Amino acid sequence: MKVYDVIVVGGGHTGIEAAWAAARLGAQVGLVTSNPERIGLMPCNPAVGGPGKSQLVAEIEALGGLMGKLADATAIHTRLLNRSKGPAVQSLRVQVDRDGYALEAQRVLLAHPQIESVRAEVAALWLERGELRGVQTVDGRKLPAQAVVVASGTFLQGVVWYGRQSRAAGRQGEPPARFLSEGLRVLGHNLLRFKTGTPPRIQADSVDYARLEVVPADDPPETFAGVTGPHATARSTWQTRTTEATHRLIQDNLHLSPLYGGSIEGVGPRYCPSIEDKVVRFADKDTHLLFVEPDGLHTTELYLQGFSSSLPPELQVRLVQTLPGFEKAVIQRYAYAVEYDAVNPLELTPGLQSRKLAGLFTAGQLNGTSGYEEAAAQGLLAGLNAARYAMGLAEVCLPRESGYIGVMVDDLVHRGVDEPYRMMTSRVELRLLCRSDNADERLVPLAAAWGLCSAGDLRAVQAKYARVQDELLRLQNSRMEGVSALQYLRRPEASYAQILQGIGRPEAVLSPAEAYQVEVRAKYAGYMERQARLREKLKEHQAYLLPEPMDYGKVHSLSKEAVDRLSRIRPRSVAEASRVPGIRDSDLTALLIYLTRTPA
């Protein structure tokens, strides 16, 4: 019988990163999916990145993950969003060849000698004497492993909706995971019921492109991992808008929506609403912007971003044909909503391990998030910790101040979710210090310490930022128009290229990425110093560690609500306790007094 160190259940973006991270640590990984040919499939938008999400991809890349490399290799349109704004919110969005992305993911992943594909549906976790031993499949097999990562996406008890009609499915054309929810409940997990959706796919030759606004690709293209793919500027995308006729048709037919008709119980994502939600919630808006994106180089489908719906198919046709340029549009695949079970992330540790069963990890949409990038980032962390568990090593996590992944996981496990969670730049207190462009500086040292990247990778990053610091010092010691060149560079109209000309050294001594670091650090020095002070304040509370186990009932003046919540969530520090919903300043004061008065 084959024995694995780690079993990963699911082959979406979560499962890919979980399997890859575990294998990088040397674990023998069994990647269990009902259909290996669907590994890496993009069931929703054929794109990676965007505001708040490209920052996650940059951090995945710095931690040795795959998503950025896969996106670069299969890119067909790249665009840097928020270019006119500050570096903290500039975000790369890469349109990819949908089928090519999946094929590249399968090629890279399954070529790894430590990863083995297993075709099966998991029916249950395999337990003996209350301890995890692996998984059981529907066909009766037992697959032994020391740790398991469940990365089931929207498949747990999945139901898809087209109007008031529904059928059991994890996503369009694929059966749900029928049995695993019950196993999680038996362990004591409190499952949530969430909902998400996807837009219709339009036959490309049925659209009048002359009526659409062209959105050209950036040329030269930006990348996530530094290697430009062969087709990075091969396709344009377009924009159109909803009309008064669109809105009127939706309002007249809301009774046909399973969400507004009461058929769907699951809670949908507030920050990625259906077109029905947009029309109802933003009734004062006359129109909504939609993006028209090709699904790939060799497909005949267009993706209508911003138009997800669960209305009946015949109504979807009429709705789409109210859009400029879509008057004769033909729908190749109808929009649908999908309802699914999710784990309450308050029942997870900061390393994404179940508090109910040692060795069990969950990640991705199963943890109550939405989006490919959020899923992939969790998969990497869960896979890393599953491998460490199998090796007898302590769990690791990314602190909140380390970046976007740290913020997301901290939000999930300490604040919980009442709707699908989406990463946004506004959630990150230190976003100027946690930019996409410096993810390598922040996270490669951790990746090297954890075995996710090589010592050579670490040396290259250290050398890069040593050159940046040397150049900043050189500019500080050079003069230009009566001030230091560094001070001159802080002027809004000044650029690093002008500075080189002005000090008589026009040659480029740094790479473009290093030159960008010099410019950002010069222009935003004051703001970055302010955020650095805030980071130190956050670390002060982080230094007050809460013992494990701890009897919160013995903490004088702690409210009953605080005792209950802290006993369930088990934060590791006062900083983590401060982010638990319902914890008041007086509760934190009580904890601090208790810790300073109680002998270690």
Coordinates of C-alpha atoms in Angstrom, one line a residue, residues 283-509:
A283 CA -30.6 51.5 -7.7
D284 CA -29.3 55.0 -8.0
K285 CA -26.8 54.0 -10.7
D286 CA -28.0 54.1 -14.3
T287 CA -25.3 51.8 -15.7
H288 CA -22.7 49.3 -14.6
L289 CA -19.3 48.8 -16.4
L290 CA -18.7 45.4 -17.8
F291 CA -15.4 43.9 -19.2
V292 CA -15.4 41.6 -22.2
E293 CA -12.5 39.2 -22.1
P294 CA -11.4 36.4 -24.5
D295 CA -11.2 33.0 -22.8
G296 CA -8.0 32.1 -24.7
L297 CA -6.1 32.0 -28.0
H298 CA -8.0 29.1 -29.5
T299 CA -11.5 29.3 -28.0
T300 CA -14.6 30.9 -29.4
E301 CA -15.8 32.2 -26.0
L302 CA -15.8 35.6 -24.4
Y303 CA -16.1 36.1 -20.7
L304 CA -18.5 38.9 -19.6
Q305 CA -16.9 40.0 -16.4
G306 CA -19.3 41.8 -14.0
F307 CA -22.4 40.0 -15.3
S308 CA -22.6 36.9 -13.1
S309 CA -26.2 35.8 -12.7
S310 CA -28.5 33.0 -11.6
L311 CA -31.5 34.1 -13.6
P312 CA -33.1 31.5 -16.0
P313 CA -31.3 30.8 -19.3
E314 CA -34.0 32.3 -21.6
L315 CA -33.9 35.5 -19.6
Q316 CA -30.1 35.7 -19.7
V317 CA -30.3 35.8 -23.5
R318 CA -32.7 38.8 -23.4
L319 CA -30.5 40.5 -20.8
V320 CA -27.3 40.1 -22.7
Q321 CA -28.9 41.4 -25.9
T322 CA -29.7 44.7 -24.1
L323 CA -25.9 45.5 -23.9
P324 CA -24.3 47.7 -26.6
G325 CA -22.5 45.4 -29.1
F326 CA -24.4 42.3 -27.9
E327 CA -27.7 42.9 -29.7
K328 CA -27.2 39.6 -31.7
A329 CA -25.1 37.8 -29.1
V330 CA -25.3 34.1 -28.7
I331 CA -24.6 32.5 -25.3
Q332 CA -22.5 29.4 -25.5
R333 CA -22.6 28.6 -21.7
Y334 CA -25.1 30.1 -19.4
A335 CA -24.4 31.9 -16.1
Y336 CA -25.2 30.1 -12.9
A337 CA -24.9 30.4 -9.1
V338 CA -23.3 27.6 -7.0
E339 CA -24.1 26.9 -3.3
Y340 CA -21.7 25.0 -1.2
D341 CA -20.5 24.1 2.3
A342 CA -17.7 26.0 3.9
V343 CA -15.7 25.5 7.2
N344 CA -16.0 28.2 9.8
P345 CA -12.4 29.6 9.8
L346 CA -12.6 30.5 13.5
E347 CA -12.1 26.8 14.0
L348 CA -8.6 26.9 12.4
T349 CA -5.2 27.8 13.7
P350 CA -3.1 30.6 12.0
G351 CA -1.4 27.8 10.1
L352 CA -4.8 26.6 8.7
Q353 CA -4.8 23.4 10.8
S354 CA -8.1 22.2 12.2
R355 CA -8.5 22.8 15.9
K356 CA -10.8 19.7 15.9
L357 CA -8.3 17.2 14.5
A358 CA -4.5 17.3 14.4
G359 CA -3.0 16.8 10.9
L360 CA -6.1 18.1 9.1
F361 CA -5.7 21.3 7.1
T362 CA -8.3 23.2 5.1
A363 CA -7.7 26.0 2.5
G364 CA -9.3 28.0 -0.2
Q365 CA -13.0 28.6 -0.8
L366 CA -13.7 25.9 1.8
N367 CA -12.4 28.4 4.4
G368 CA -15.0 31.0 3.3
T369 CA -13.0 33.0 0.8
S370 CA -13.6 33.9 -2.8
G371 CA -11.1 34.2 -5.7
Y372 CA -8.3 32.2 -7.2
E373 CA -5.6 34.3 -5.6
E374 CA -7.0 34.0 -2.0
A375 CA -7.4 30.3 -2.5
A376 CA -3.8 29.8 -3.9
A377 CA -2.2 31.7 -1.0
Q378 CA -4.0 29.6 1.6
G379 CA -3.1 26.4 -0.3
L380 CA 0.6 27.3 -0.1
L381 CA 0.4 27.9 3.7
A382 CA -1.7 24.8 4.3
G383 CA 0.6 22.6 2.2
L384 CA 3.7 24.0 3.9
N385 CA 2.3 23.2 7.4
A386 CA 0.9 19.8 6.4
A387 CA 4.4 18.8 5.3
R388 CA 5.9 20.2 8.5
Y389 CA 3.4 18.3 10.5
A390 CA 4.3 15.1 8.7
M391 CA 8.0 15.8 9.5
G392 CA 7.3 16.5 13.2
L393 CA 8.0 20.2 12.9
A394 CA 6.1 23.1 14.5
E395 CA 3.5 25.0 12.6
V396 CA 4.5 28.3 11.1
C397 CA 2.4 31.3 10.1
L398 CA 2.8 34.7 8.4
P399 CA 2.2 37.5 10.9
R400 CA -0.2 40.2 9.9
E401 CA 2.5 42.8 9.5
S402 CA 4.3 40.6 7.0
G403 CA 1.9 41.3 4.1
Y404 CA -1.4 40.4 2.4
I405 CA -1.3 36.7 3.1
G406 CA -0.8 37.4 6.8
V407 CA -3.6 39.9 6.9
M408 CA -6.0 37.5 5.1
V409 CA -5.3 34.5 7.3
D410 CA -5.4 36.6 10.4
D411 CA -8.8 38.0 9.4
L412 CA -10.1 34.5 8.7
V413 CA -9.0 32.7 11.9
H414 CA -9.6 35.6 14.4
R415 CA -12.5 37.6 12.9
G416 CA -14.3 34.9 11.0
V417 CA -16.5 35.4 8.0
D418 CA -20.2 36.0 7.4
E419 CA -19.9 36.1 3.6
P420 CA -17.2 35.0 1.1
Y421 CA -14.0 36.9 2.0
R422 CA -12.2 38.9 -0.7
M423 CA -8.8 40.4 -0.3
M424 CA -8.6 44.2 -0.8
T425 CA -5.8 46.7 -0.4
S426 CA -8.0 48.6 2.2
R427 CA -7.7 45.6 4.6
V428 CA -4.0 46.0 4.9
E429 CA -2.8 48.6 7.5
L430 CA 0.8 48.6 6.3
R431 CA 0.1 48.5 2.5
L432 CA 2.8 51.0 1.7
L433 CA 5.3 48.6 3.3
C434 CA 3.7 45.5 1.8
R435 CA 3.7 46.3 -1.9
S436 CA 3.9 43.8 -4.8
D437 CA 7.3 45.1 -5.8
N438 CA 9.0 44.3 -2.4
A439 CA 7.4 41.0 -1.7
D440 CA 10.7 39.3 -2.3
E441 CA 12.5 41.4 0.3
R442 CA 9.8 40.7 2.9
L443 CA 9.2 37.0 2.3
V444 CA 12.1 35.2 0.5
P445 CA 14.1 35.1 3.8
L446 CA 11.1 33.2 5.4
A447 CA 10.8 31.0 2.3
A448 CA 14.5 30.1 2.6
A449 CA 14.2 29.3 6.3
W450 CA 11.2 27.1 5.7
G451 CA 12.7 25.3 2.7
L452 CA 10.4 26.7 0.0
C453 CA 13.3 28.3 -1.9
S454 CA 17.0 27.9 -2.2
A455 CA 19.9 29.6 -0.5
G456 CA 20.9 30.9 -3.9
D457 CA 17.5 32.6 -4.2
L458 CA 18.0 34.3 -0.9
R459 CA 21.5 35.5 -1.8
A460 CA 20.1 37.0 -5.1
V461 CA 17.4 38.9 -3.2
Q462 CA 19.9 40.1 -0.6
A463 CA 22.3 41.3 -3.3
K464 CA 19.5 43.1 -5.1
Y465 CA 18.5 45.2 -2.0
A466 CA 22.1 45.8 -1.1
R467 CA 22.5 47.5 -4.5
V468 CA 19.4 49.5 -3.8
Q469 CA 20.7 50.7 -0.5
D470 CA 24.2 51.5 -1.9
E471 CA 22.5 53.6 -4.6
L472 CA 20.4 55.5 -2.1
L473 CA 23.6 56.3 -0.1
R474 CA 25.3 57.4 -3.3
L475 CA 22.4 59.8 -4.1
Q476 CA 22.5 61.1 -0.6
N477 CA 26.2 62.0 -1.0
S478 CA 25.7 63.5 -4.5
R479 CA 24.6 67.1 -5.1
M480 CA 22.1 68.5 -7.6
E481 CA 20.9 72.1 -7.7
G482 CA 22.1 72.8 -4.2
V483 CA 20.6 69.8 -2.5
S484 CA 21.4 66.1 -2.2
A485 CA 20.4 64.1 -5.3
L486 CA 18.2 62.0 -3.0
Q487 CA 16.3 65.0 -1.7
Y488 CA 15.9 66.3 -5.3
L489 CA 14.4 62.9 -6.3
R490 CA 11.7 63.4 -3.7
R491 CA 10.2 66.2 -5.8
P492 CA 7.0 65.0 -7.6
E493 CA 8.3 65.9 -11.1
A494 CA 11.7 64.3 -10.6
S495 CA 12.7 60.8 -11.9
Y496 CA 15.6 58.6 -11.2
A497 CA 16.6 58.8 -14.9
Q498 CA 16.8 62.6 -14.6
I499 CA 18.9 62.3 -11.5
L500 CA 21.4 60.2 -13.2
Q501 CA 21.7 62.8 -16.0
G502 CA 21.9 65.6 -13.5
I503 CA 24.8 64.1 -11.5
G504 CA 26.7 63.3 -14.6
R505 CA 26.3 59.5 -14.4
P506 CA 23.8 58.7 -17.1
E507 CA 24.7 55.0 -17.3
A508 CA 22.1 52.7 -15.8
V509 CA 23.8 51.1 -12.8

